[in-house]
Short mmCIF file of C-alpha atoms in Angstrom, two decimals:
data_model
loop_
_atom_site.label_atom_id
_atom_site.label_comp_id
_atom_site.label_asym_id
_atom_site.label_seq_id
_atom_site.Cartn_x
_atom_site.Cartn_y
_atom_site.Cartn_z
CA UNK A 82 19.70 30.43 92.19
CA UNK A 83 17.14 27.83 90.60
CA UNK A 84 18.68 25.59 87.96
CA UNK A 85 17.16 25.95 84.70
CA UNK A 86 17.29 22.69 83.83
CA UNK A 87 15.95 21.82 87.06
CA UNK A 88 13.38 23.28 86.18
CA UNK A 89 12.51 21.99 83.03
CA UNK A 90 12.71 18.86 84.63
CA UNK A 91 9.80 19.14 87.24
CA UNK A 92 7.90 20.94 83.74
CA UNK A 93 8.15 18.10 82.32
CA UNK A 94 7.28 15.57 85.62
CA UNK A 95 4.12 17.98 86.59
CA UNK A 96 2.85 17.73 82.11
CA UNK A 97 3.52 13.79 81.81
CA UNK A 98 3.01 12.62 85.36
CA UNK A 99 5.79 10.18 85.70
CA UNK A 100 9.24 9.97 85.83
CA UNK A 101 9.92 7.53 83.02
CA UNK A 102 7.32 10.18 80.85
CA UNK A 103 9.01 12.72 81.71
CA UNK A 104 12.83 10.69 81.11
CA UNK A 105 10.80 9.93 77.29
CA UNK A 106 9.62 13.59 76.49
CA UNK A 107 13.24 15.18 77.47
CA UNK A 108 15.40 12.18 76.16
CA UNK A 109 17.07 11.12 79.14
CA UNK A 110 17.21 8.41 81.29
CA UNK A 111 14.98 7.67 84.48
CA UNK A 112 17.88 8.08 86.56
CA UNK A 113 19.08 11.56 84.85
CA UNK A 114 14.88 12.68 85.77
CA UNK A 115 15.59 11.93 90.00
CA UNK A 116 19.25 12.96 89.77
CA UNK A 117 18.15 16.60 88.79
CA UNK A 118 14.86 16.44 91.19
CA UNK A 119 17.32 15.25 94.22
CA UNK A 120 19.37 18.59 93.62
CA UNK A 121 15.91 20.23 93.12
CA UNK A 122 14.90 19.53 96.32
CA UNK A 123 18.11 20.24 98.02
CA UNK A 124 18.54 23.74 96.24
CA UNK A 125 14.78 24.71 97.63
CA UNK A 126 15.09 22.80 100.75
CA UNK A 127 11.45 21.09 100.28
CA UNK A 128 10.13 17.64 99.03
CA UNK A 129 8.72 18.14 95.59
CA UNK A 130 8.03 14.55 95.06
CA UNK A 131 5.83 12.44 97.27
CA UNK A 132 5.69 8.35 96.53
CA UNK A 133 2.55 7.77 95.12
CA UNK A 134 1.79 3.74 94.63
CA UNK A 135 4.65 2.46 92.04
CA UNK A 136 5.13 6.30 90.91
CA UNK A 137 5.92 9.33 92.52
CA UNK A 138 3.32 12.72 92.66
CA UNK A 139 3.84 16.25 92.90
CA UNK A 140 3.85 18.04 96.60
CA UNK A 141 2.03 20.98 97.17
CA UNK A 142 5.31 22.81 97.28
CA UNK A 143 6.20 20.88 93.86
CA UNK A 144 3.14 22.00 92.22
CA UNK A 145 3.80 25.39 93.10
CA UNK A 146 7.05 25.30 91.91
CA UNK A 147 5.97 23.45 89.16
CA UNK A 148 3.32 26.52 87.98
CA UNK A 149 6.07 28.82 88.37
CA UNK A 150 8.43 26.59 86.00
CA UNK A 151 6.03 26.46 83.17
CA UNK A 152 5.85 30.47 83.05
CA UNK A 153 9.79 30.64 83.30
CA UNK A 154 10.48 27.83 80.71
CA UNK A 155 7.83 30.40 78.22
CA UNK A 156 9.47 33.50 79.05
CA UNK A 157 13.25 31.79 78.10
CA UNK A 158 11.51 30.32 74.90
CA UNK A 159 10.15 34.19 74.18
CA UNK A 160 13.56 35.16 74.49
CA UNK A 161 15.02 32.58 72.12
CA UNK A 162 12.30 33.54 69.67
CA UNK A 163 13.15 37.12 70.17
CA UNK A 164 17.10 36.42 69.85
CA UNK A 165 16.46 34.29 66.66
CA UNK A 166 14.05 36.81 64.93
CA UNK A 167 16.69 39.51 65.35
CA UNK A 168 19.38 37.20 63.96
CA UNK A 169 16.74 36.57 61.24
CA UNK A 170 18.04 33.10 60.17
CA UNK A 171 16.80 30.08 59.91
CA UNK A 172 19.03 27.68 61.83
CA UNK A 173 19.10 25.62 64.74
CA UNK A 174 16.64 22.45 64.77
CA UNK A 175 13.01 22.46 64.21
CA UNK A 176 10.47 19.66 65.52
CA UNK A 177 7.66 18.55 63.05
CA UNK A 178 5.01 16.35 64.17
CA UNK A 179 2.22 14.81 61.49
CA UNK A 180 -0.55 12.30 61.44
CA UNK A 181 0.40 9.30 59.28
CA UNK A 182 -1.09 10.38 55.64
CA UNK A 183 0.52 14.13 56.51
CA UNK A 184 3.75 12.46 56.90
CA UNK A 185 3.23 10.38 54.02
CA UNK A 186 1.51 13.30 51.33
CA UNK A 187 3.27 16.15 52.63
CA UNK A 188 6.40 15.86 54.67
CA UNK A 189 8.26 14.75 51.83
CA UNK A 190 7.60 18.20 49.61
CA UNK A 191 8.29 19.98 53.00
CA UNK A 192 11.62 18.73 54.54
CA UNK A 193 12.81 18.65 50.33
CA UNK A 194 11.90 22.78 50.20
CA UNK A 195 13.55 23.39 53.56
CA UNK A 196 16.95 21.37 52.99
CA UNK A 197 17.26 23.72 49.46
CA UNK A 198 16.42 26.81 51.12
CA UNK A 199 17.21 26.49 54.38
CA UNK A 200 20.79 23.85 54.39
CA UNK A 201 21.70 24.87 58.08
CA UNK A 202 18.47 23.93 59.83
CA UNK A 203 18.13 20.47 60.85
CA UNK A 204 14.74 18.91 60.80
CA UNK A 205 13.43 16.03 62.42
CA UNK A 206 9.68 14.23 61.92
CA UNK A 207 7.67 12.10 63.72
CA UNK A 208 4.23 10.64 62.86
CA UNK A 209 1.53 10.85 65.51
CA UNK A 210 -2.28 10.71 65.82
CA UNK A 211 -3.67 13.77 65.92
CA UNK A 212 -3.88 14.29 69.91
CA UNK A 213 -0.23 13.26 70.34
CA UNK A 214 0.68 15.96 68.07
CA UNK A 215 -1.43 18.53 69.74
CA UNK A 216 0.13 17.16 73.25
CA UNK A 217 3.62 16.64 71.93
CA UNK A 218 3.13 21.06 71.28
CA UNK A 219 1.89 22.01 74.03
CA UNK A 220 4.72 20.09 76.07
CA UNK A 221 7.39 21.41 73.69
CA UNK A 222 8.45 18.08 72.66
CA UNK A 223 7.32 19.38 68.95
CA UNK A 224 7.66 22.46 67.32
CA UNK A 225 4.91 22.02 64.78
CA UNK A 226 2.02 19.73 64.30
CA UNK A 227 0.01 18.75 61.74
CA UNK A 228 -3.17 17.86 62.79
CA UNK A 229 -6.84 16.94 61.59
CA UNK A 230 -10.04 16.88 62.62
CA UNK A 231 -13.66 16.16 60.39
CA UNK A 232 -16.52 18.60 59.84
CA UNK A 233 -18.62 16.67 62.28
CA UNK A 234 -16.30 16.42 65.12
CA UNK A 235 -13.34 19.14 65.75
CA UNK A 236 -10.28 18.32 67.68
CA UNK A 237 -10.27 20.48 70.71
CA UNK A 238 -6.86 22.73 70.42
CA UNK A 239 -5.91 24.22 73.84
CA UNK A 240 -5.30 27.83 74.50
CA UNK A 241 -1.59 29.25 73.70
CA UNK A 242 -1.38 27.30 70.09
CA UNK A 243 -1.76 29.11 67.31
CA UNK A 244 -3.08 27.69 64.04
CA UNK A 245 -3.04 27.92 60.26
CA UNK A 246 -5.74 26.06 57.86
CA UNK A 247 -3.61 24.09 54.92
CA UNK A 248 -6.23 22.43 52.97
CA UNK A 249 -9.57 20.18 53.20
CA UNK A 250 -9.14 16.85 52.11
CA UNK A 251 -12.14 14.82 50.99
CA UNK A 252 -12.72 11.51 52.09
CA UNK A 253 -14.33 8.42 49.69
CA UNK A 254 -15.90 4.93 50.49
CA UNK A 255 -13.57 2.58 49.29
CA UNK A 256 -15.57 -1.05 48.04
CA UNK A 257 -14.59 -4.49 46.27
CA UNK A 258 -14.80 -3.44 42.33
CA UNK A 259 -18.35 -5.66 42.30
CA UNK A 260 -19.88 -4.09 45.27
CA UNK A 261 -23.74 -3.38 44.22
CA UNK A 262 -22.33 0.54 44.73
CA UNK A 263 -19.44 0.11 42.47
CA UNK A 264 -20.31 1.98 40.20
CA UNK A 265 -22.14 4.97 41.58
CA UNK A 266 -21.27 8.80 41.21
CA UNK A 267 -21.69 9.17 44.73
CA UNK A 268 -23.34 7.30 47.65
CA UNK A 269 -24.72 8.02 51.28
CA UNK A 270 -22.60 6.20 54.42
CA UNK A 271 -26.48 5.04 55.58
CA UNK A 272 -26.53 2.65 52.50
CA UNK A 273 -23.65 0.71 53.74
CA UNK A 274 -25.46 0.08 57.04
CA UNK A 275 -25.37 -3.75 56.38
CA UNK A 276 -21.89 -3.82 54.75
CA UNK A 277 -18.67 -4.71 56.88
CA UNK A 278 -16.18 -1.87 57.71
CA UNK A 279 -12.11 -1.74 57.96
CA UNK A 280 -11.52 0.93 60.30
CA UNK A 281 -8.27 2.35 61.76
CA UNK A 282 -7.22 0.91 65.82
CA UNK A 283 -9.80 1.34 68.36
CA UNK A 284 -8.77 5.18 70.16
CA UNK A 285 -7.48 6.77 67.03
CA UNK A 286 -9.20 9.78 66.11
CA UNK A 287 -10.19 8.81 63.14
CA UNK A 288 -11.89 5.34 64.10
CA UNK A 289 -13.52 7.00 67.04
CA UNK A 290 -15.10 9.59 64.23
CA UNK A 291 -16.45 6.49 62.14
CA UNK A 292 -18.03 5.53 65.01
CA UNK A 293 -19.45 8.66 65.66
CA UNK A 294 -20.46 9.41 62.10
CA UNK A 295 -22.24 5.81 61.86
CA UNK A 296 -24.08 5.75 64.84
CA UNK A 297 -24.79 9.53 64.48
CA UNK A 298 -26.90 7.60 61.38
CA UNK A 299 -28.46 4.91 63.18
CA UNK A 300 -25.81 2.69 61.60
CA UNK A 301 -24.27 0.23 64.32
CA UNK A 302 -21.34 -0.05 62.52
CA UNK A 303 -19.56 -3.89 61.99
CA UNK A 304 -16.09 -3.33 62.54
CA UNK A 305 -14.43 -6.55 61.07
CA UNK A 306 -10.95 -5.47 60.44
CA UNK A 307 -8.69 -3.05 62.11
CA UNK A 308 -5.76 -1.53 60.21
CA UNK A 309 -3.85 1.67 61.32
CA UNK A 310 -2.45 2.07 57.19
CA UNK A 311 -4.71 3.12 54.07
CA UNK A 312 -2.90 0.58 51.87
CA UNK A 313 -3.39 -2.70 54.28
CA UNK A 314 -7.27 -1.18 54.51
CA UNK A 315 -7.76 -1.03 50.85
CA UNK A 316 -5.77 -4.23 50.52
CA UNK A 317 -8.40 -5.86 52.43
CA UNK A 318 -11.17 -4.26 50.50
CA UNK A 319 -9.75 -5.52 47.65
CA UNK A 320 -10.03 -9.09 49.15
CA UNK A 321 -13.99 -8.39 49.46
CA UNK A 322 -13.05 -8.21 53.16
CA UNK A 323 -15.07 -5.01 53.62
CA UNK A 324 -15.31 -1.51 53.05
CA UNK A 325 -13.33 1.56 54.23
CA UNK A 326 -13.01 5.19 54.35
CA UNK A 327 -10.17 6.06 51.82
CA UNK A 328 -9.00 9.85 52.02
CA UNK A 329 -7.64 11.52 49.70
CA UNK A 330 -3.80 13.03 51.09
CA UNK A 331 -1.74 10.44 50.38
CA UNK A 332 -3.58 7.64 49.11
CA UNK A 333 -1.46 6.30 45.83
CA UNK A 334 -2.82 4.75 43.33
CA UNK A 335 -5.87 2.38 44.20
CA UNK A 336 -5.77 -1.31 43.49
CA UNK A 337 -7.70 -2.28 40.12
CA UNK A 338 -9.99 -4.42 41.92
CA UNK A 339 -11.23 -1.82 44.63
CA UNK A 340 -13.58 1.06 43.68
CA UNK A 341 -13.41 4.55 45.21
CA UNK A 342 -17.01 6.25 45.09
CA UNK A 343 -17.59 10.27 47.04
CA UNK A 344 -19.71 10.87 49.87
CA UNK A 345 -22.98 13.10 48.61
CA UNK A 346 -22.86 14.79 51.50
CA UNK A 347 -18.58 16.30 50.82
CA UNK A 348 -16.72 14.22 53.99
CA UNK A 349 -14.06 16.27 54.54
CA UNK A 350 -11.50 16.57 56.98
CA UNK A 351 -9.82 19.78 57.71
CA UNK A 352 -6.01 19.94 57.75
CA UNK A 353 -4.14 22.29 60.15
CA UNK A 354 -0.48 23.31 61.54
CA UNK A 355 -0.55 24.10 65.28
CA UNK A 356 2.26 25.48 67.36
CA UNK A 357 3.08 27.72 70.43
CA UNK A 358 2.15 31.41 69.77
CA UNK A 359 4.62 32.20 72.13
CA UNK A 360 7.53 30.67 69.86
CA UNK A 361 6.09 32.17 66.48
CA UNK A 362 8.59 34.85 66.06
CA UNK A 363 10.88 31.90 65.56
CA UNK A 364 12.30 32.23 61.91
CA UNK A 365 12.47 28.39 61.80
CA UNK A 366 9.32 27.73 62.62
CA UNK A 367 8.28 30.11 60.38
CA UNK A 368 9.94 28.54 57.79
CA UNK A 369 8.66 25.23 58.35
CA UNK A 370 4.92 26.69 58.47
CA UNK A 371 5.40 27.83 54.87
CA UNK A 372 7.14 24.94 53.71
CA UNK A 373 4.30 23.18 55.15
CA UNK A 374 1.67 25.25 53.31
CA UNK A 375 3.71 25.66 50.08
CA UNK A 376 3.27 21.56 49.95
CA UNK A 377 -0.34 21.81 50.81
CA UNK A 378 -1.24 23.98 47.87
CA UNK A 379 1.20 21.63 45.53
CA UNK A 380 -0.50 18.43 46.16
CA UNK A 381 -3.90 20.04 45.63
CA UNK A 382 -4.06 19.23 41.95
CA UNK A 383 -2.75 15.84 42.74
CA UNK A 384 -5.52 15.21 45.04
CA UNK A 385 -8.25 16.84 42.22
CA UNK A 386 -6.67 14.65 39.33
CA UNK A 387 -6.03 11.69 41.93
CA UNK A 388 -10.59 12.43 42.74
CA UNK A 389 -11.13 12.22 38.75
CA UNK A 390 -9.13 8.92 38.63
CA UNK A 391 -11.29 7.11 40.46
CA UNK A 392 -14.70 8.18 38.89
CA UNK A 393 -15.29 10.72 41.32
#
């Protein structure tokens, strides 16, 4: 009889290819990850593991095994989601995963709504960029994710994760309060081609779509300052350090000094929960979806009032 555990160890060897990934996604030690492979391997009677360099890589027997774990480990999660939606409460633990301005302009709203309604689910958060959230569901280290992606460039969602649209969130150039744009109704990004930009760290989605949007212009855009948090960006704008992209979720209030100004063209990005379909009879996941959208639609006149603030 195959171990389930066993099991979802190899899962989670064959999704992060390693054993210390796979000790970090199931919160274990390294040692725990080759004690349950070692009885693996015995209970089978094959080598799943093969050394590979300094790691370790799948056999042909292990990937086989491996193919055939992933479809058991979603048929026992069916069944859980079956068993809870025919308890019909919402208990147990839920997983909620959120880019760093989602965590910031939403979670809050969210994990206050489900504590009232819901006192005996426990919730836990994590901020990620947009891929590790998508990744983090699809390996079923997170329940839900909310992700991101801009009208120009779409974050590829793989197949078995279904999806719900929570709002658009406009995006503004952020200047020094004296910039020669300062005090424009709107502007176009191709008329800051010779201006200095604060961008977020080099392989985050969102500095990877400056890049794209600039260059898509003919702008070689001069990175001069990276910053992975909206408020250390805009404090360096306000230093007359450089411009930025400010969005809207989250922002705060915007330092005196520093002027926010709309793109004419509407820069958006598109906000989105993704989790397994095969878990969404889950009545805590379903729970934290609404909660999720219920803050959405609450911060939207925030956003609009926080847009007419700053001239826009």
């Amino acid at each position: 009889m195959l171990n389930l555990e066993r099991l979802r160890t190899l899962d989670a060897l064959a999704r992060h290819g390693s054993v210390s990934g796979a000790a970090e996604g199931l919160h274990v030690t390294t040692s725990a990850v080759s004690q349950q492979m070692a009885k693996l391997e015995r209970e089978v009677g094959q080598r799943l593991l093969a050394r590979h360099g300094r790691g370790v890589r799948l056999t042909d027997a292990g990937r086989l095994l491996a193919d055939h774990a992933a479809r058991i480990l979603s048929q026992v999660e069916l069944a859980q989601a079956d068993i809870e939606a025919q308890r019909g409460q919402v208990v147990g633990e839920v997983r909620i995963g959120g880019f760093p301005t989602a965590a910031r302009g939403l979670f809050p709203a969210t994990l206050a709504a489900l504590r009232a309604d819901h006192p005996d689910l426990r919730v836990r958060t994590r901020e990620l960029e947009p891929e590790q959230g998508v990744r983090g569901v699809v390996r079923g280290d997170l329940d839900v994710a909310v992700v991101l992606d801009w009208s120009n460039r779409r974050l590829p969602v793989p197949g078995g994760l279904a999806q719900v649209h929570l709002f658009d969130d406009a995006a503004d150039v952020a200047m020094p309060a004296n910039h020669r744009h300062a005090g424009r109704a709107d502007v176009e990004l191709a008329e800051f081609a010779d201006d200095e930009w604060i961008s977020w760290p080099e392989g985050e989605f969102c500095h990877d779509w400056l890049m794209f949007t600039l260059r898509s212009q003919g702008i070689e855009p001069r990175i001069s300052h990276l910053a992975a948090e909206h408020h250390t960006q805009l404090a360096l704008v306000e230093a007359g350090l450089g411009v930025c992209v400010a969005p809207r979720l989250g922002r705060g209030p915007v330092p005196g000094t520093v002027a926010v100004v709309p793109v004419r063209c509407g820069m958006r990005r598109h906000v989105y929960a993704v989790w397994r379909a095969d878990a969404a009879r889950r009545p805590s996941l379903r729970a934290a979806v609404t909660a999720l959208r219920k803050a959405a639609e609450r911060d939207a006149p925030g956003r609009a009032a926080l847009s007419g603030a700053d001239g826009s």
